[in-house]
Coordinates of C-alpha atoms and ligand atoms in Angstrom, one line a residue:
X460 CA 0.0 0.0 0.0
X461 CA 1.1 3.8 -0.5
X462 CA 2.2 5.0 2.6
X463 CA 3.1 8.5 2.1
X464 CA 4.6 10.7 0.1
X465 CA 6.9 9.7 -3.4
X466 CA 10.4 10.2 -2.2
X467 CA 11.2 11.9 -5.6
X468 CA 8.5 14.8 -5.3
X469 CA 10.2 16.4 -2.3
X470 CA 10.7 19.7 -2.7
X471 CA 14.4 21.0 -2.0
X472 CA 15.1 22.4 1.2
X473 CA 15.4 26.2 0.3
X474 CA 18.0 27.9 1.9
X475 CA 16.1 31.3 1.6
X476 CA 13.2 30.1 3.4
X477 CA 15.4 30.5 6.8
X478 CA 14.2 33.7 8.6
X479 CA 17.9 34.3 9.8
X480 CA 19.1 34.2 5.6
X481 CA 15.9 35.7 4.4
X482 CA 16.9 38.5 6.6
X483 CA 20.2 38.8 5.8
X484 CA 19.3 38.2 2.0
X485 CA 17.2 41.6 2.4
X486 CA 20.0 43.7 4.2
X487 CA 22.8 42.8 1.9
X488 CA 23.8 44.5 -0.8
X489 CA 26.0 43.7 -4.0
X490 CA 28.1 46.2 -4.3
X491 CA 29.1 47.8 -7.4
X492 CA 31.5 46.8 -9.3
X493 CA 34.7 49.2 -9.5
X494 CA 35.8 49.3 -13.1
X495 CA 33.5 47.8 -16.5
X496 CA 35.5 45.3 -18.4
X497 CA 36.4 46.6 -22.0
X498 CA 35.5 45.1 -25.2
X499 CA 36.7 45.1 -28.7
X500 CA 35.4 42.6 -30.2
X501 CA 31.5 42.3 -31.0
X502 CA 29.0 40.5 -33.3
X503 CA 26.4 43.3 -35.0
X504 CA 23.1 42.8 -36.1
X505 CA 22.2 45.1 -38.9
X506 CA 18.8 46.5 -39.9
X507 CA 16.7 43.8 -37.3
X508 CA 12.7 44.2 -37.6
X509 CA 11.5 41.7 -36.4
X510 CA 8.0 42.3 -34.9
X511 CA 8.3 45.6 -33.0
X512 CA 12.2 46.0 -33.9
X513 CA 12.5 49.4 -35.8
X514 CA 15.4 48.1 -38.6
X515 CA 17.7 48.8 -35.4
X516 CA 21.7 47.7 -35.8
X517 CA 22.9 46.6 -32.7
X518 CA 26.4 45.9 -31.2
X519 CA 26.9 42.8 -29.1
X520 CA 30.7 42.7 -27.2
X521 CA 32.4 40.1 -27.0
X522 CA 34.5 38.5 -23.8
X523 CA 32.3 40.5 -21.3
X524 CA 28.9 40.7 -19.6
X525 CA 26.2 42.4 -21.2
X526 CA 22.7 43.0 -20.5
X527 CA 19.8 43.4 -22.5
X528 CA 17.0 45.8 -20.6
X529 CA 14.0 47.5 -21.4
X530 CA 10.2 47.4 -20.3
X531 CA 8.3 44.0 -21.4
X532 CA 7.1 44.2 -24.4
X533 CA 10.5 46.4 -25.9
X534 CA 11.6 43.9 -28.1
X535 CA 14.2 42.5 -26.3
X536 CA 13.1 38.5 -27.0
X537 CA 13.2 39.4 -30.4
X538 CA 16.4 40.9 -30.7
X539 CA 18.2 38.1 -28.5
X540 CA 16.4 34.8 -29.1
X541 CA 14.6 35.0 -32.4
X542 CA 16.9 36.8 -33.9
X543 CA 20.9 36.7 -32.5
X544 CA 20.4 33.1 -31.3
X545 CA 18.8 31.7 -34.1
X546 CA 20.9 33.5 -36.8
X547 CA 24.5 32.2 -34.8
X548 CA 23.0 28.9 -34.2
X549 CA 22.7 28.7 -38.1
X550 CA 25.8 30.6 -38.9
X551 CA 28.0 28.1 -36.6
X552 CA 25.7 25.0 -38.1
X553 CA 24.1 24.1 -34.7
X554 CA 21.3 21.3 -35.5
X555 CA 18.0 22.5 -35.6
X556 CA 17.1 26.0 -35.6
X557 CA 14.3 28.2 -35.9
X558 CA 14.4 30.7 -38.5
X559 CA 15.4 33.5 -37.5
X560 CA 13.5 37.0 -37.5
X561 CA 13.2 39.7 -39.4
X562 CA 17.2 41.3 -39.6
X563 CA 19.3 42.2 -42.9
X564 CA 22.9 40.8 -41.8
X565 CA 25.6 39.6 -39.1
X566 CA 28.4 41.6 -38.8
X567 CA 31.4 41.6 -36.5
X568 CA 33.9 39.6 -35.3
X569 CA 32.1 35.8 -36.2
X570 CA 35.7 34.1 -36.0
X571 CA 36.2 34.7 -32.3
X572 CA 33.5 32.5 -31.3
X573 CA 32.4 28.9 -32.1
X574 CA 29.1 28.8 -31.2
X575 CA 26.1 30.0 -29.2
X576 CA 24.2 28.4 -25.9
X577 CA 20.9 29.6 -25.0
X578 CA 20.6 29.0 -20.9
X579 CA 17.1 28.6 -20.8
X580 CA 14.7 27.7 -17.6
X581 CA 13.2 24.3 -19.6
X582 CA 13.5 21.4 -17.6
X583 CA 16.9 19.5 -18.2
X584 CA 15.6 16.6 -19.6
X585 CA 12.6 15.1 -21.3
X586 CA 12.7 12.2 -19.4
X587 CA 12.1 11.8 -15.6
X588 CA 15.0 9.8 -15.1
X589 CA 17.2 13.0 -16.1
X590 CA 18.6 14.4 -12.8
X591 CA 21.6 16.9 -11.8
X592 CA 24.1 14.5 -11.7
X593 CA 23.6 12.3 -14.9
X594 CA 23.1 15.7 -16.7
X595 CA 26.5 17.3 -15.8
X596 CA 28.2 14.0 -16.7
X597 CA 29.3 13.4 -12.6
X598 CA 27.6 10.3 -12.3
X599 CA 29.9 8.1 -15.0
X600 CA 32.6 8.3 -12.2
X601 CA 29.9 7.3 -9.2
X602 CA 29.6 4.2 -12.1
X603 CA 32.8 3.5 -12.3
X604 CA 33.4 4.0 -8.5
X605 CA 30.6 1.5 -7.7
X606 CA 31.7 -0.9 -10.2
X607 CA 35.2 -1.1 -8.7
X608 CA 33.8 -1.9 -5.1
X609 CA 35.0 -6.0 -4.0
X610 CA 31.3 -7.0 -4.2
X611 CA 30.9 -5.4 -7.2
X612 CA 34.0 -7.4 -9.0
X613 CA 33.2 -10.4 -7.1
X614 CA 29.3 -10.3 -8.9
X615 CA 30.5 -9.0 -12.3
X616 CA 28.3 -6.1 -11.8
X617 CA 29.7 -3.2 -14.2
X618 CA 29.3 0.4 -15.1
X619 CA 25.9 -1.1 -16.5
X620 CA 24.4 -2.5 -13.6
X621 CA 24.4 1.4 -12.1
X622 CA 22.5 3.0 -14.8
X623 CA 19.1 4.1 -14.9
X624 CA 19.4 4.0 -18.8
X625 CA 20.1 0.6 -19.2
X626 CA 18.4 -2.9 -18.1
X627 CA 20.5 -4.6 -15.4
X628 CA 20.8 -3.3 -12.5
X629 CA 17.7 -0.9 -12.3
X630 CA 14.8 -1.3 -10.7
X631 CA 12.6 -3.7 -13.7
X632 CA 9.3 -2.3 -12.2
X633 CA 10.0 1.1 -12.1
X634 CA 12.9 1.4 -14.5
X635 CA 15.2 3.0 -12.2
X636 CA 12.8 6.0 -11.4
X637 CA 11.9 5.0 -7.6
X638 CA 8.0 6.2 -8.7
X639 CA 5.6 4.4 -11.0
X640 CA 2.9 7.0 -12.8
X641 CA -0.3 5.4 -12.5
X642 CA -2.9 7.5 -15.1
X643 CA -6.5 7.8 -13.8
X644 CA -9.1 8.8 -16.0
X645 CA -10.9 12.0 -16.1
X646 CA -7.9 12.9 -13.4
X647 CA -4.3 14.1 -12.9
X648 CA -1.5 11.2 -13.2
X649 CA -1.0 9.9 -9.4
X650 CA 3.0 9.0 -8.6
X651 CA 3.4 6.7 -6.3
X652 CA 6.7 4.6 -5.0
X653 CA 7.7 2.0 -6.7
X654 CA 6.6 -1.3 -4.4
X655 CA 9.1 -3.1 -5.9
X656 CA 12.1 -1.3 -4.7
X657 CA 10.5 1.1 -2.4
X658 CA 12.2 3.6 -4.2
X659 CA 15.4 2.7 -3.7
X660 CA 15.4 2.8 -7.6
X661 CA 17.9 -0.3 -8.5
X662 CA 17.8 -4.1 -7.4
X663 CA 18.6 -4.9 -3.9
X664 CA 21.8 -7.1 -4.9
X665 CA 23.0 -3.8 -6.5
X666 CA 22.4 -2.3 -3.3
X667 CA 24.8 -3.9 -1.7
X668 CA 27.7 -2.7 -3.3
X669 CA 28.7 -0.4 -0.9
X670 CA 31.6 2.6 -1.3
X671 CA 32.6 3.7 2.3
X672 CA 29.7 2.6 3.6
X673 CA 27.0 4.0 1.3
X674 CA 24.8 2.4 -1.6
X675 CA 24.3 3.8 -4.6
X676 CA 20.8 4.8 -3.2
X677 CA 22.6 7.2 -0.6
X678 CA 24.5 9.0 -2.5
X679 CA 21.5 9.6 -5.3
X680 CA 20.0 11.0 -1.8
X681 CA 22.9 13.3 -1.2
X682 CA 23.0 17.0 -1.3
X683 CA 25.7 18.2 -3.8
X684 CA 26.9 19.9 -0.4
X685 CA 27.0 16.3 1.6
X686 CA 28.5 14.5 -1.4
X687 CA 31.1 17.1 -2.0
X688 CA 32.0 16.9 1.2
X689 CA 31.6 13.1 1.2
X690 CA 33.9 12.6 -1.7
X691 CA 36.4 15.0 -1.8
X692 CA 37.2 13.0 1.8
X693 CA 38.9 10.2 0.3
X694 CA 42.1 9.4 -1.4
X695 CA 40.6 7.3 -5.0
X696 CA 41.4 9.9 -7.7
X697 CA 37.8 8.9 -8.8
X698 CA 36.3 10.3 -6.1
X699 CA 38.4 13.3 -5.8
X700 CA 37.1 13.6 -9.7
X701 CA 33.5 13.1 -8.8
X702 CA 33.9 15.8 -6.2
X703 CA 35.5 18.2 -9.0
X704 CA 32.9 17.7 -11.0
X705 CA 30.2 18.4 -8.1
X706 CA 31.6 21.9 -7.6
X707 CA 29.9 24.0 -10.4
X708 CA 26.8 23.0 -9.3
X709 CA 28.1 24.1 -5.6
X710 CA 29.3 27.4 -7.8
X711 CA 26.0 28.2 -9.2
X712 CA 23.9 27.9 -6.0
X713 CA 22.6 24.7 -6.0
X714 CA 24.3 22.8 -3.3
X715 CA 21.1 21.9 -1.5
X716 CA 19.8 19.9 -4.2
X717 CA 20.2 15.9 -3.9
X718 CA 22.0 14.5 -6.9
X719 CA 19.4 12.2 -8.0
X720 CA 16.4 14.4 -8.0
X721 CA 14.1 14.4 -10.9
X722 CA 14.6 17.1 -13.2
X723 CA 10.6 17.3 -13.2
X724 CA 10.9 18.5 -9.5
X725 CA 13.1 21.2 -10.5
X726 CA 12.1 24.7 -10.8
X727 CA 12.6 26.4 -14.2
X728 CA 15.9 28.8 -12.3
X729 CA 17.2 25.6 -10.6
X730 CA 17.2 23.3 -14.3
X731 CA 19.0 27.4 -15.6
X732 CA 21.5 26.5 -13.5
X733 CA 22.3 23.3 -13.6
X734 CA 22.8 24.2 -17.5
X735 CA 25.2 26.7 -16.3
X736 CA 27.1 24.6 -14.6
X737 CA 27.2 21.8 -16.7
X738 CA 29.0 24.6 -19.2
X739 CA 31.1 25.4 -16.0
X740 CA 32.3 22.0 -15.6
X741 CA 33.5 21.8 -19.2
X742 CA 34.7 25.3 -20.0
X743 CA 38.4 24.1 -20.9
X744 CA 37.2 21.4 -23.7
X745 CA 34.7 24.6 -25.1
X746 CA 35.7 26.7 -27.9
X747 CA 34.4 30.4 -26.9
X748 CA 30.7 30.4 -26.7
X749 CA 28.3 33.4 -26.2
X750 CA 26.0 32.3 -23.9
X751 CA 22.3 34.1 -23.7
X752 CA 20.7 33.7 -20.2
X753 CA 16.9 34.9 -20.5
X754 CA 16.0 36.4 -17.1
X755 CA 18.6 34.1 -14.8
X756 CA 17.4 35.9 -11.4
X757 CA 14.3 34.9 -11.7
X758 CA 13.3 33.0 -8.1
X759 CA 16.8 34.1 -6.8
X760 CA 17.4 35.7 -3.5
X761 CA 20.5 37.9 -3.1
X762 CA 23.1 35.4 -2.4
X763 CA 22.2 33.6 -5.1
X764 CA 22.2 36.0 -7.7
X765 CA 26.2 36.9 -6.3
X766 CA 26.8 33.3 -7.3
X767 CA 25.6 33.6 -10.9
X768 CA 27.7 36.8 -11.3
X769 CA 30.9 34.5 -9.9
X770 CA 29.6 32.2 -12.7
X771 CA 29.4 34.6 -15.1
X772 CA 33.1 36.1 -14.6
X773 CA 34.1 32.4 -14.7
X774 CA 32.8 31.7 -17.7
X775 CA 34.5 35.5 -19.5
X776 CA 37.8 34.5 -17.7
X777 CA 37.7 31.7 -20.4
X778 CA 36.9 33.8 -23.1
X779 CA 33.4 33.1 -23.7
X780 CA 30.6 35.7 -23.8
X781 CA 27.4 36.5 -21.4
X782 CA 24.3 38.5 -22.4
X783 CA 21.7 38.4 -20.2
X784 CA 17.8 39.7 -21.0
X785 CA 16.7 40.9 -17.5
X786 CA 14.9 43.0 -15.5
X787 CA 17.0 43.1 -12.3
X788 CA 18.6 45.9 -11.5
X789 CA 21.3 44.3 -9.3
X790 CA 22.2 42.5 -12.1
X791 CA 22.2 44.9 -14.6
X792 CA 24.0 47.5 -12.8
X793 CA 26.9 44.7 -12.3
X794 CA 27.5 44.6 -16.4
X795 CA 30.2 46.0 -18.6
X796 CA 27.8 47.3 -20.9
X797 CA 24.2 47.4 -21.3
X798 CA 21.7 47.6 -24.5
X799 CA 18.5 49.6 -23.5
X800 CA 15.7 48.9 -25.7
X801 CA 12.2 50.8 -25.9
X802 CA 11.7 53.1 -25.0
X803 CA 8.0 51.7 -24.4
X804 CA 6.7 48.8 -25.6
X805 CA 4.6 47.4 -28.2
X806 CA 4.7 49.4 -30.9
X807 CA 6.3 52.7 -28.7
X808 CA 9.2 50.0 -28.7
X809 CA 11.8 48.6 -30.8
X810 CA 14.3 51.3 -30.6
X811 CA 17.9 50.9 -29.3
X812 CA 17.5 53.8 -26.9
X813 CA 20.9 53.1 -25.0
X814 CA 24.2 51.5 -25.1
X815 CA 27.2 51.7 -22.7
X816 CA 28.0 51.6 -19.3
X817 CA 25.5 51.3 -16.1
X818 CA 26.6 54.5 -15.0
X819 CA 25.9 56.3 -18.0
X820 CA 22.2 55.0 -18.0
X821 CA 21.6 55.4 -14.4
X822 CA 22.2 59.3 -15.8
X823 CA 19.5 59.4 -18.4
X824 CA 16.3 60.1 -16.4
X825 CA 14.2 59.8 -19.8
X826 CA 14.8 56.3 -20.0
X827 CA 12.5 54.1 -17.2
X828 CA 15.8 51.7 -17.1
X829 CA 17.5 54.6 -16.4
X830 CA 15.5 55.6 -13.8
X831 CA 15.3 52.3 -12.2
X832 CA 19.1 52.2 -12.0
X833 CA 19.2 55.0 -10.3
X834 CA 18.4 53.2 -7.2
X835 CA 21.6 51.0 -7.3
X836 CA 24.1 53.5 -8.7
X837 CA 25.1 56.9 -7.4
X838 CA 24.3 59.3 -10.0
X839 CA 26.9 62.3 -10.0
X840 CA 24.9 65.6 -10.1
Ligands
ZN1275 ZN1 11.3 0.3 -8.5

């Protein structure tokens, strides 16, 4: 019989949730930064209409943080996703892309980057076997770490046996997902725990291949915090590797989630991340990307969003690129340069009203960025 509630569909603890950090969060401030990075490089979009766009050419820098502001409704999507992503994703032959909108040519420097990545908040995977771990390619070590346990030699049980992909070692009933759907007519699907394994998610010989102690089950029940911590406390260069590749996700803010979470329990900011630092976690195998984030803060508290910007530095230190569409003023007045579009929106939008430096648009007072901005930059009278 079901006895409670499926172990998958807990929601992660959220560290802003404490009254102590949700205090803190509102009393801390991220400073301003002291100096903008320069650019010289930059792709250009020339003569983009696309819906609301008024044939606007635009500069894009390359090697630095941008941001991409204006009131909904500006035309900001339209510059940024239907337009720049699609027409680089095409340019640098990227599978599948949409067409893009409405723009006359790219100009600029196309050599210094290899491709694009659009950081989106869709969930990281189709299927609900998908979690954090599997999707930033950590959890081929914990394999390989499992599979060279004594037990695990003395049964023959290899890499295989601890996938959730492949037949084996899984869980048959549930197929390594620790819940079984069950679909009820006229009603929303009910998940319940797999009986079979009790969500345990593999079969309980696999279980028994233990690694210091712990199953495979308890370390899919980890935080990335406790298995950080957990790995990087041993000697095996595997596990000093798994821990490595832990640590972006630490990076990005996400150390309360458990490694094996469904991806379907993840919020749209927390899958954004995990993207992030899946790109984190490869940066030196990369040719230089530019990277468009669509609205990154969203469900953020302070700290958080002082973790992205560490990830965002991170990813320029490597030479790739980071444009961000947002509305957040502590972001935006932390970029190197900043693309103000409006200045209304609709069809009193699709102008390039501003581009520079925070500073310089926390001084124009016609512009409702500007004025916004104002409120986290000194404005010298
Ligand atoms: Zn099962």
């Amino acid at each position: 019989m079901y006895q409670g509630p499926p172990l998958q569909q807990g929601q992660p603890c959220d560290p802003g949730e404490s009254r102590t950090l949700r205090f803190l969060a509102n009393t801390h401030v991220i400073p301003v930064p002291g100096s903008r990075l320069p650019w010289n490089s930059y792709i250009g979009v020339e003569g983009a209409s696309h819906n609301n766009l008024k044939a606007i050419d635009v500069k894009f820098p390359l090697q630095v943080f941008t941001a991409v502001t204006g009131v909904s409704g500006s035309g900001k999507s339209s510059l940024v996703r239907d337009i720049l992503y699609c027409a680089l994703g095409r340019e640098y032959n990227q599978g599948r892309m949409p067409a893009p909108g409405k723009f006359r040519r790219l100009t600029g420097d196309l050599h210094r980057i290899g491709g694009v990545e659009l950081v989106d908040q869709n969930p990281i995977g189709k299927s609900s076997r998908s979690n954090p771990v599997t999707y930033i390619k950590a959890y081929d070590d914990i394999r390989k770490l499992f599979s060279e346990q004594p037990y695990a030699r003395m049964n023959g049980y290899g890499h295989s046996h601890f996938s959730f992909n492949i037949e084996g070692g899984r869980c048959p009933e549930c197929q390594g997902e620790g819940v079984v759907k069950v679909e009820m007519q006229f009603m929303a699907d009910v998940i319940l725990t797999c009986e079979s394994c009790r969500g345990k998610r593999f079969l309980p010989d696999i279980l028994e291949v233990r690694y210091k102690d712990r199953n495979i089950y308890d370390i899919l029940e980890m935080t990335v915090r406790e298995a950080i911590d957990f790995f990087s406390s041993h000697d095996e260069p595997t596990a000093r590797r798994i821990a490595e590749r832990l640590m972006p996700l630490d990076q990005v803010g996400l150390s309360y989630i458990k490694l094996g979470q469904s991806s379907s329990s993840l919020s749209g900011g927390e899958s954004q991340r995990v993207k992030l630092a899946y790109f984190l976690s490869r940066e030196n195998s990369m040719t230089n990307r530019l990277f468009i984030f669509d609205e990154p803060t969203t469900g953020l508290h302070v700290y958080d969003i002082e973790k992205l910007l560490k990830s965002f530095s991170a990813l320029i230190s490597k030479g790739h690129t980071v444009l961000v569409v947002e509305h957040n003023m502590d972001l935006v007045k932390c970029a190197d340069w900043v693309i103000d579009l409006g200045p209304g929106a609709g069809d009193e939008g699709g102008s390039c009203c501003y581009c520079g430096t925070p500073e310089g648009l926390a001084q124009r007072s016609d512009l409702a960025t500007g004025l916004a901005l104002r409120s986290k930059i000194p404005v010298q009278q």
